[in-house]
Tab-separated table of C-alpha atoms and ligand atoms in Angstrom:
chain	number	residue	atom	x	y	z
S	28	MET	CA	0.000	0.000	0.000
S	29	ALA	CA	1.325	3.417	-0.920
S	30	LYS	CA	2.385	5.517	2.019
S	31	ALA	CA	-0.106	8.288	2.749
S	32	GLU	CA	1.267	11.645	1.702
S	33	VAL	CA	1.822	13.894	4.687
S	34	ARG	CA	1.771	17.575	3.809
S	35	VAL	CA	3.070	19.750	6.567
S	36	ASN	CA	2.989	23.439	5.886
S	37	LEU	CA	5.776	24.971	7.901
S	38	ASN	CA	5.041	28.521	6.854
S	39	PRO	CA	4.085	30.494	9.962
S	40	SER	CA	0.958	32.622	9.780
S	41	HIS	CA	2.951	35.830	10.256
S	42	ARG	CA	4.256	35.320	6.707
S	43	PHE	CA	1.173	37.362	5.790
S	44	SER	CA	-0.952	39.456	8.110
S	45	VAL	CA	-3.715	42.025	7.857
S	46	ALA	CA	-2.739	45.154	9.791
S	47	PRO	CA	-4.469	46.447	12.922
S	48	MET	CA	-6.726	49.302	11.805
S	49	MET	CA	-8.925	51.336	14.148
S	50	GLU	CA	-12.596	51.409	13.122
S	51	TRP	CA	-11.846	48.878	10.401
S	52	THR	CA	-10.504	45.537	11.686
S	53	ASP	CA	-13.275	44.824	14.165
S	54	ARG	CA	-14.563	41.300	14.758
S	55	HIS	CA	-17.006	41.436	11.825
S	56	CYS	CA	-14.226	42.469	9.474
S	57	ARG	CA	-11.962	39.696	10.724
S	58	PHE	CA	-14.673	37.048	10.366
S	59	PHE	CA	-15.216	38.182	6.784
S	60	HIS	CA	-11.471	38.174	6.043
S	61	ARG	CA	-11.229	34.655	7.408
S	62	LEU	CA	-13.609	33.500	4.671
S	63	LEU	CA	-11.053	34.783	2.170
S	64	THR	CA	-7.876	33.357	3.735
S	65	ARG	CA	-7.433	30.580	6.263
S	66	ARG	CA	-3.772	31.317	6.866
S	67	ALA	CA	-3.301	35.083	7.257
S	68	LEU	CA	-2.733	36.362	10.771
S	69	LEU	CA	-5.472	38.881	11.585
S	70	TYR	CA	-4.959	41.790	13.975
S	71	SER	CA	-7.521	43.543	16.160
S	72	GLU	CA	-7.919	47.287	16.274
S	73	MET	CA	-5.704	48.907	18.897
S	74	VAL	CA	-7.295	48.687	22.336
S	75	THR	CA	-5.803	50.797	25.121
S	76	THR	CA	-4.922	49.261	28.456
S	77	GLY	CA	-7.390	51.661	30.096
S	78	ALA	CA	-10.207	50.346	27.903
S	79	VAL	CA	-9.334	46.696	28.564
S	80	LEU	CA	-9.131	47.287	32.320
S	81	HIS	CA	-12.178	49.522	32.738
S	82	GLY	CA	-14.312	49.176	29.590
S	83	ARG	CA	-16.947	46.705	28.405
S	84	ARG	CA	-14.435	43.934	27.854
S	85	ALA	CA	-16.606	41.495	25.917
S	86	ASP	CA	-17.479	44.207	23.373
S	87	LEU	CA	-13.917	45.457	23.120
S	88	ILE	CA	-11.913	42.264	22.792
S	89	GLY	CA	-14.444	39.457	22.264
S	90	PHE	CA	-14.036	37.435	19.073
S	91	ASP	CA	-15.313	34.327	17.300
S	92	PRO	CA	-13.079	31.209	17.381
S	93	PHE	CA	-13.374	31.125	13.564
S	94	GLU	CA	-11.064	34.164	13.472
S	95	HIS	CA	-7.937	32.239	14.603
S	96	PRO	CA	-5.093	32.972	14.210
S	97	VAL	CA	-5.856	36.393	15.652
S	98	ALA	CA	-3.664	38.901	17.495
S	99	LEU	CA	-4.686	41.543	20.018
S	100	GLN	CA	-3.002	44.918	19.668
S	101	LEU	CA	-2.611	46.882	22.882
S	102	GLY	CA	-1.865	50.572	23.330
S	103	GLY	CA	-0.168	51.630	26.530
S	104	SER	CA	3.169	52.257	28.207
S	105	ASP	CA	2.717	51.093	31.774
S	106	PRO	CA	4.469	47.714	32.118
S	107	GLY	CA	2.152	46.507	34.901
S	108	ALA	CA	-1.043	47.462	33.058
S	109	LEU	CA	0.267	45.960	29.825
S	110	ALA	CA	1.160	42.713	31.589
S	111	THR	CA	-2.348	42.486	33.049
S	112	CYS	CA	-3.964	43.239	29.698
S	113	ALA	CA	-1.695	40.770	27.897
S	114	ARG	CA	-2.812	38.097	30.374
S	115	ILE	CA	-6.472	39.008	29.834
S	116	GLY	CA	-5.907	38.845	26.067
S	117	ALA	CA	-4.228	35.455	26.258
S	118	GLU	CA	-6.985	34.128	28.543
S	119	THR	CA	-9.566	35.382	26.034
S	120	GLY	CA	-7.834	33.164	23.481
S	121	TYR	CA	-5.725	35.535	21.369
S	122	ASP	CA	-2.811	33.864	19.611
S	123	GLU	CA	-0.474	36.838	20.005
S	124	ILE	CA	-0.271	40.074	21.947
S	125	ASN	CA	1.109	43.076	20.072
S	126	LEU	CA	2.234	46.442	21.403
S	127	ASN	CA	1.523	49.564	19.326
S	128	VAL	CA	4.603	51.763	18.895
S	129	GLY	CA	3.468	53.281	15.623
S	130	CYS	CA	0.338	55.356	16.148
S	131	PRO	CA	1.060	59.116	15.926
S	132	SER	CA	-2.311	60.622	16.966
S	133	ASP	CA	-2.348	63.519	19.460
S	134	ARG	CA	-4.575	61.581	21.830
S	135	VAL	CA	-2.117	58.710	21.886
S	136	GLN	CA	0.864	61.049	22.363
S	137	GLU	CA	-0.900	62.645	25.330
S	138	GLY	CA	-1.203	59.175	26.820
S	139	ARG	CA	2.551	58.677	26.193
S	140	PHE	CA	2.165	55.634	23.997
S	141	GLY	CA	2.118	54.749	20.317
S	142	ALA	CA	4.854	56.129	18.030
S	143	CYS	CA	6.307	58.529	20.615
S	144	LEU	CA	7.652	55.430	22.411
S	145	MET	CA	10.244	55.125	19.615
S	146	ALA	CA	12.100	57.738	21.703
S	147	GLU	CA	11.927	55.532	24.826
S	148	PRO	CA	13.296	52.118	23.870
S	149	ALA	CA	14.214	51.268	27.470
S	150	LEU	CA	10.598	51.748	28.576
S	151	VAL	CA	9.341	49.637	25.646
S	152	GLY	CA	11.834	46.961	26.718
S	153	GLU	CA	10.343	47.007	30.231
S	154	CYS	CA	6.850	46.724	28.750
S	155	VAL	CA	7.805	43.771	26.554
S	156	ALA	CA	9.585	41.987	29.408
S	157	ALA	CA	6.521	42.432	31.663
S	158	MET	CA	4.158	41.161	28.951
S	159	LYS	CA	6.409	38.203	28.189
S	160	ALA	CA	6.476	37.237	31.859
S	161	ALA	CA	2.656	37.293	31.915
S	162	VAL	CA	1.817	35.124	28.876
S	163	LYS	CA	2.963	32.103	26.903
S	164	VAL	CA	1.733	33.321	23.502
S	165	PRO	CA	4.099	35.434	21.361
S	166	VAL	CA	4.563	39.076	22.328
S	167	THR	CA	5.315	41.325	19.362
S	168	VAL	CA	5.887	45.025	18.707
S	169	LYS	CA	4.715	47.153	15.775
S	170	CYS	CA	6.858	50.233	15.250
S	171	ARG	CA	8.086	52.801	12.735
S	172	ILE	CA	11.655	53.226	11.433
S	173	GLY	CA	11.914	56.356	13.595
S	174	ILE	CA	10.157	59.577	14.555
S	175	ASP	CA	10.759	63.250	13.828
S	176	ALA	CA	14.474	64.110	13.678
S	177	GLN	CA	15.667	60.623	14.669
S	178	ASP	CA	18.193	58.972	12.350
S	179	PRO	CA	16.417	55.713	11.367
S	180	GLU	CA	19.752	53.923	11.080
S	181	GLU	CA	20.520	54.467	14.728
S	182	ALA	CA	17.012	54.771	16.195
S	183	LEU	CA	15.696	51.532	14.718
S	184	ALA	CA	18.893	49.637	15.567
S	185	THR	CA	18.721	50.715	19.234
S	186	PHE	CA	15.001	50.081	19.400
S	187	ALA	CA	15.241	46.609	17.849
S	188	ASP	CA	18.213	45.594	20.032
S	189	THR	CA	16.330	46.647	23.148
S	190	VAL	CA	13.035	44.937	22.380
S	191	ALA	CA	14.791	41.787	21.116
S	192	ARG	CA	16.804	41.591	24.336
S	193	ALA	CA	13.572	42.060	26.309
S	194	GLY	CA	12.215	38.954	24.581
S	195	ALA	CA	9.987	40.272	21.773
S	196	ASP	CA	9.073	37.404	19.479
S	197	ARG	CA	8.736	39.538	16.366
S	198	LEU	CA	9.084	43.116	15.182
S	199	ILE	CA	6.652	44.544	12.636
S	200	VAL	CA	8.067	47.666	11.046
S	201	HIS	CA	5.977	50.254	9.207
S	202	ALA	CA	8.754	51.318	6.861
S	203	ARG	CA	8.399	55.075	7.251
S	204	LYS	CA	8.946	57.594	10.000
S	205	ALA	CA	6.105	59.164	11.961
S	206	TRP	CA	6.248	62.947	12.208
S	207	LEU	CA	4.584	63.701	15.480
S	208	LYS	CA	4.036	67.421	14.947
S	209	GLY	CA	2.219	68.890	11.978
S	210	LEU	CA	0.838	65.771	10.279
S	211	SER	CA	-2.497	64.077	10.885
S	212	PRO	CA	-2.494	60.291	11.486
S	213	ARG	CA	-3.767	59.885	7.929
S	214	GLU	CA	-0.945	62.014	6.474
S	215	ASN	CA	1.499	60.034	8.599
S	216	ARG	CA	0.493	56.951	6.597
S	217	ASP	CA	1.407	58.573	3.264
S	218	VAL	CA	3.680	61.603	3.555
S	219	PRO	CA	6.897	60.383	5.240
S	220	PRO	CA	8.717	58.413	2.527
S	221	LEU	CA	8.837	54.629	2.596
S	222	ASP	CA	12.266	53.079	3.199
S	223	TYR	CA	12.008	49.332	2.678
S	224	ALA	CA	15.802	49.033	2.446
S	225	ARG	CA	16.081	50.148	6.080
S	226	VAL	CA	13.865	47.231	7.127
S	227	TYR	CA	15.855	44.779	4.991
S	228	ARG	CA	19.073	45.965	6.698
S	229	LEU	CA	17.444	45.448	10.092
S	230	LYS	CA	16.634	41.839	9.188
S	231	ALA	CA	20.157	41.277	7.842
S	232	ALA	CA	21.592	42.568	11.126
S	233	HIS	CA	19.199	40.398	13.201
S	234	PRO	CA	18.979	36.993	11.517
S	235	ASP	CA	17.440	35.544	14.696
S	236	LEU	CA	14.711	38.175	15.073
S	237	ALA	CA	11.554	37.661	13.007
S	238	VAL	CA	10.958	40.889	11.085
S	239	VAL	CA	7.715	41.742	9.295
S	240	ILE	CA	7.543	44.624	6.821
S	241	ASN	CA	4.554	46.965	6.488
S	242	GLY	CA	3.595	50.078	4.555
S	243	GLY	CA	2.404	50.716	1.008
S	244	ILE	CA	2.307	47.057	-0.025
S	245	ALA	CA	-0.403	47.142	-2.666
S	246	SER	CA	-0.537	43.645	-4.152
S	247	LEU	CA	0.183	40.014	-3.368
S	248	GLU	CA	2.954	40.049	-5.982
S	249	ALA	CA	4.637	42.895	-4.105
S	250	ALA	CA	4.131	40.992	-0.848
S	251	ALA	CA	5.776	37.886	-2.305
S	252	SER	CA	8.838	39.840	-3.421
S	253	HIS	CA	9.406	41.250	0.104
S	254	LEU	CA	9.445	37.704	1.447
S	255	ASP	CA	12.880	37.166	-0.110
S	256	ARG	CA	14.262	39.711	2.373
S	257	VAL	CA	12.102	39.530	5.517
S	258	ASP	CA	10.029	36.971	7.434
S	259	GLY	CA	6.610	38.383	6.788
S	260	VAL	CA	4.468	41.028	5.163
S	261	MET	CA	1.667	43.011	6.796
S	262	MET	CA	-0.902	44.570	4.473
S	263	GLY	CA	-3.281	47.285	5.665
S	264	ARG	CA	-5.319	49.475	3.343
S	265	ALA	CA	-4.995	47.330	0.207
S	266	ALA	CA	-6.403	44.334	2.094
S	267	TYR	CA	-9.268	46.284	3.647
S	268	GLN	CA	-10.265	48.396	0.657
S	269	GLU	CA	-10.026	45.534	-1.842
S	270	PRO	CA	-10.609	42.398	0.228
S	271	TRP	CA	-10.769	40.196	-2.900
S	272	ARG	CA	-6.960	40.338	-2.771
S	273	LEU	CA	-7.062	38.100	0.286
S	274	LEU	CA	-8.305	35.207	-1.862
S	275	GLU	CA	-4.791	35.078	-3.335
S	276	VAL	CA	-3.016	34.775	0.015
S	277	ASP	CA	-3.354	31.045	0.666
S	278	PRO	CA	-2.542	29.907	-2.914
S	279	LEU	CA	0.297	32.373	-3.520
S	280	LEU	CA	2.025	32.541	-0.148
S	281	PHE	CA	1.113	29.265	1.560
S	282	GLY	CA	0.667	26.858	-1.358
S	283	GLU	CA	-2.875	25.994	-0.264
S	284	ARG	CA	-6.336	26.410	-1.757
S	285	ALA	CA	-8.299	29.500	-0.833
S	286	PRO	CA	-11.284	28.780	1.452
S	287	CYS	CA	-13.690	30.167	-1.171
S	288	ALA	CA	-13.340	29.942	-4.926
S	289	SER	CA	-14.473	33.497	-5.709
S	290	PRO	CA	-15.518	36.811	-4.130
S	291	ARG	CA	-19.130	35.845	-4.816
S	292	GLU	CA	-18.773	32.573	-2.919
S	293	ALA	CA	-17.224	34.432	0.029
S	294	ALA	CA	-20.132	36.888	0.111
S	295	ASP	CA	-22.630	34.029	0.111
S	296	ALA	CA	-20.672	32.269	2.863
S	297	LEU	CA	-20.999	35.338	5.103
S	298	ILE	CA	-24.806	35.274	5.083
S	299	PRO	CA	-25.306	32.723	7.911
S	300	TYR	CA	-22.925	34.772	10.086
S	301	ILE	CA	-24.868	37.955	9.307
S	302	GLU	CA	-28.153	36.263	10.223
S	303	ARG	CA	-26.706	35.143	13.547
S	304	GLU	CA	-25.357	38.615	14.341
S	305	LEU	CA	-28.598	40.377	13.334
S	306	ALA	CA	-30.423	38.108	15.764
S	307	HIS	CA	-28.142	39.502	18.473
S	308	GLY	CA	-29.044	43.095	17.607
S	309	VAL	CA	-26.102	43.979	15.323
S	310	ARG	CA	-27.032	46.319	12.458
S	311	LEU	CA	-26.534	45.002	8.925
S	312	ALA	CA	-24.299	47.907	7.883
S	313	ALA	CA	-21.897	47.173	10.758
S	314	ILE	CA	-20.966	44.015	8.855
S	315	THR	CA	-21.553	44.880	5.205
S	316	ARG	CA	-19.463	48.083	5.415
S	317	HIS	CA	-16.402	45.817	5.348
S	318	MET	CA	-17.447	44.268	2.012
S	319	LEU	CA	-17.845	47.385	-0.093
S	320	GLY	CA	-14.626	46.808	-2.082
S	321	LEU	CA	-15.080	43.056	-2.557
S	322	PHE	CA	-16.007	43.303	-6.225
S	323	ARG	CA	-13.829	46.207	-7.315
S	324	GLY	CA	-13.250	46.085	-11.066
S	325	VAL	CA	-16.190	43.784	-11.737
S	326	PRO	CA	-19.204	45.116	-13.721
S	327	GLY	CA	-21.908	46.181	-11.267
S	328	ALA	CA	-19.463	46.746	-8.391
S	329	ARG	CA	-20.511	50.370	-8.043
S	330	ALA	CA	-24.219	49.485	-7.983
S	331	PHE	CA	-23.440	46.820	-5.337
S	332	ARG	CA	-21.673	49.395	-3.181
S	333	ARG	CA	-24.356	52.001	-3.645
S	334	HIS	CA	-27.148	49.569	-2.813
S	335	LEU	CA	-25.460	48.533	0.422
S	336	ALA	CA	-24.525	52.095	1.373
S	337	THR	CA	-28.145	53.222	0.913
S	338	HIS	CA	-30.145	50.291	2.243
S	339	ALA	CA	-27.969	48.412	4.764
S	340	VAL	CA	-28.023	51.404	7.137
S	341	LYS	CA	-31.827	51.421	7.403
S	342	PRO	CA	-33.315	50.232	10.700
S	343	GLY	CA	-34.299	46.589	10.515
S	344	ALA	CA	-32.309	45.925	7.298
S	345	GLY	CA	-31.841	42.170	6.793
S	346	THR	CA	-29.830	39.809	4.613
S	347	ASP	CA	-32.304	40.389	1.745
S	348	VAL	CA	-30.509	43.735	1.260
S	349	LEU	CA	-27.211	41.921	0.692
S	350	VAL	CA	-28.871	39.372	-1.590
S	351	ALA	CA	-30.356	42.211	-3.664
S	352	ALA	CA	-26.965	43.978	-3.789
S	353	LEU	CA	-25.311	40.754	-4.967
S	354	ALA	CA	-27.877	40.454	-7.754
S	355	LEU	CA	-26.551	43.752	-9.175
S	356	ILE	CA	-23.079	42.472	-9.939
S	357	GLY	CA	-22.131	40.724	-13.154
S	358	ASP	CA	-21.331	37.076	-13.702
S	359	ARG	CA	-17.586	37.706	-13.465
S	360	ALA	CA	-17.926	38.038	-9.699
S	361	GLY	CA	-18.228	34.286	-9.565
S	362	GLU	CA	-14.902	33.775	-11.328
S	363	PRO	CA	-11.661	33.064	-9.496
S	364	VAL	CA	-10.010	36.199	-8.252
S	365	THR	CA	-7.088	36.338	-10.679
S	366	ALA	CA	-9.595	36.644	-13.517
S	367	ALA	CA	-11.669	39.230	-11.640
S	368	ALA	CA	-8.557	41.364	-11.048
K	414	FMN	C1	-8.073	53.374	9.214
K	414	FMN	C2	-6.715	52.981	9.761
K	414	FMN	C3	-6.587	52.710	11.110
K	414	FMN	C4	-5.350	52.308	11.646
K	414	FMN	N1	-5.272	51.947	12.967
K	414	FMN	C5	-4.120	51.402	13.442
K	414	FMN	C6	-4.043	50.826	14.740
K	414	FMN	O1	-5.035	50.763	15.476
K	414	FMN	N2	-2.853	50.319	15.149
K	414	FMN	C7	-1.746	50.332	14.343
K	414	FMN	O2	-0.680	49.855	14.752
K	414	FMN	N3	-1.786	50.855	13.112
K	414	FMN	C8	-2.945	51.363	12.631
K	414	FMN	N4	-3.012	51.797	11.343
K	414	FMN	C9	-1.805	51.707	10.489
K	414	FMN	C10	-1.785	50.364	9.759
K	414	FMN	O3	-1.704	49.282	10.664
K	414	FMN	C11	-0.583	50.308	8.800
K	414	FMN	O4	0.615	50.383	9.548
K	414	FMN	C12	-0.593	51.445	7.778
K	414	FMN	O5	-1.879	51.617	7.206
K	414	FMN	C13	0.439	51.173	6.671
K	414	FMN	O6	0.162	49.972	5.993
K	414	FMN	P1	-0.604	49.986	4.550
K	414	FMN	O7	0.147	50.953	3.674
K	414	FMN	O8	-0.516	48.559	4.060
K	414	FMN	O9	-2.000	50.463	4.799
K	414	FMN	C14	-4.218	52.215	10.798
K	414	FMN	C15	-4.370	52.488	9.433
K	414	FMN	C16	-5.600	52.862	8.908
K	414	FMN	C17	-5.738	53.111	7.420
C-alpha cells in the first residue's frame, strides 16, 4: 500500500498578516477576512490598556473562534497594566499580543504611547519583558523606522536591540517615520517616505529576530517579493479596501487552496454569520461596510456598493438587502479572483 502523503505546511501565519486598523478591523471584518484566507494572521484594532481594564471587555476584545489565528493589539506604556492586559488577552484566546509603537495621533501622544515610544526604547523593553512574563503566547511590537528628527539607522537599531533583548518574538516595522508634529495620522500613513531598504538591513543585522515589513504594499505580488528579504508582510489598506486580494493569500504565499473559490462565494458564505449577528441586535451595515470593495473592477461593483450604502443602514435591514446587492453584480464576480482582477 502506498504511504499516505503527509503535507506539513511549515510557513508560519505571520508570513502574511492584515494590519491592525482602528474602526476597520473589528470582529465582523476579521470574520469576513477569514472567509477569504485561512492562513493570514489577523490583527484587532488597537485597544488601550485603560479600555481593557475599565471598559466593556466582551465588546472590546471578544471574538469568534473562527477568526484564529488572531492577534490583540494593545496601546499603553505602563508595564504593569500591559502585563495584566496581555494576560487578559491570552486568557480570552488571542494567539499573540502586540504592542503599538506606531500610532502618531495627538490623543495617543498625550497618553505617552504609540509612536512617541520610539524615543523611549528602554521603557518599551520594560513593557515587553513584563508582557512576556505574563503570557505564553508570542509578544510582538509594531513600530516605525523612527520619529521626527531621529536617524532611522541608529534609532531603529537601538530600538530593535532593546526589544529583542527584552524577549519580543517579532518586530513589525511600518517602513516610514512618523512625524509627530504637523501631520495628521492619515498624512502620517502617506507623507513620510517609505524606506524598505532600512527594514531589509534590520533583518540582515538580526537573523534571529523575526521581522515583518509593512507600509504601502499594494498587491500580493509585491508581498511575495518582500518575502525574499524579511520573514513576513503586513498589508493594511490594500487588504481592507479591496478584500478580494485576500483570496490570493493562501494559494500564492502558503501553497494551499483558498477557502472560497471566488468573491461571490465568500459573500454568500458570510450570510449565515450575518443572520446570527442580526439576531443579536447587530445592524446590517456594521458588517456589510467591510465588504464594499469586494467586487472592485467587476461590472456592477458600483451598484453593489451604492445599494449597500443606501439600504444596509436602514433600521431593521436584513440579509435580503445583501442578496439584492449581490444580484446587481455581473457574472464575473463568480470567477476566481485572478480573472476578476
Ligand atoms: C483606518 C486605519 C486605522 C489604523 N489603525 C491602526 C491601529 O489601530 N494600530 C496600528 O498599529 N496601526 C494602525 N493603522 C496603520 C496600519 O496598521 C498600517 O501600519 C498602515 O496603514 C500602513 O500599511 P498599509 O500601507 O498597508 O495600509 C491604521 C491604518 C488605517 C488606514
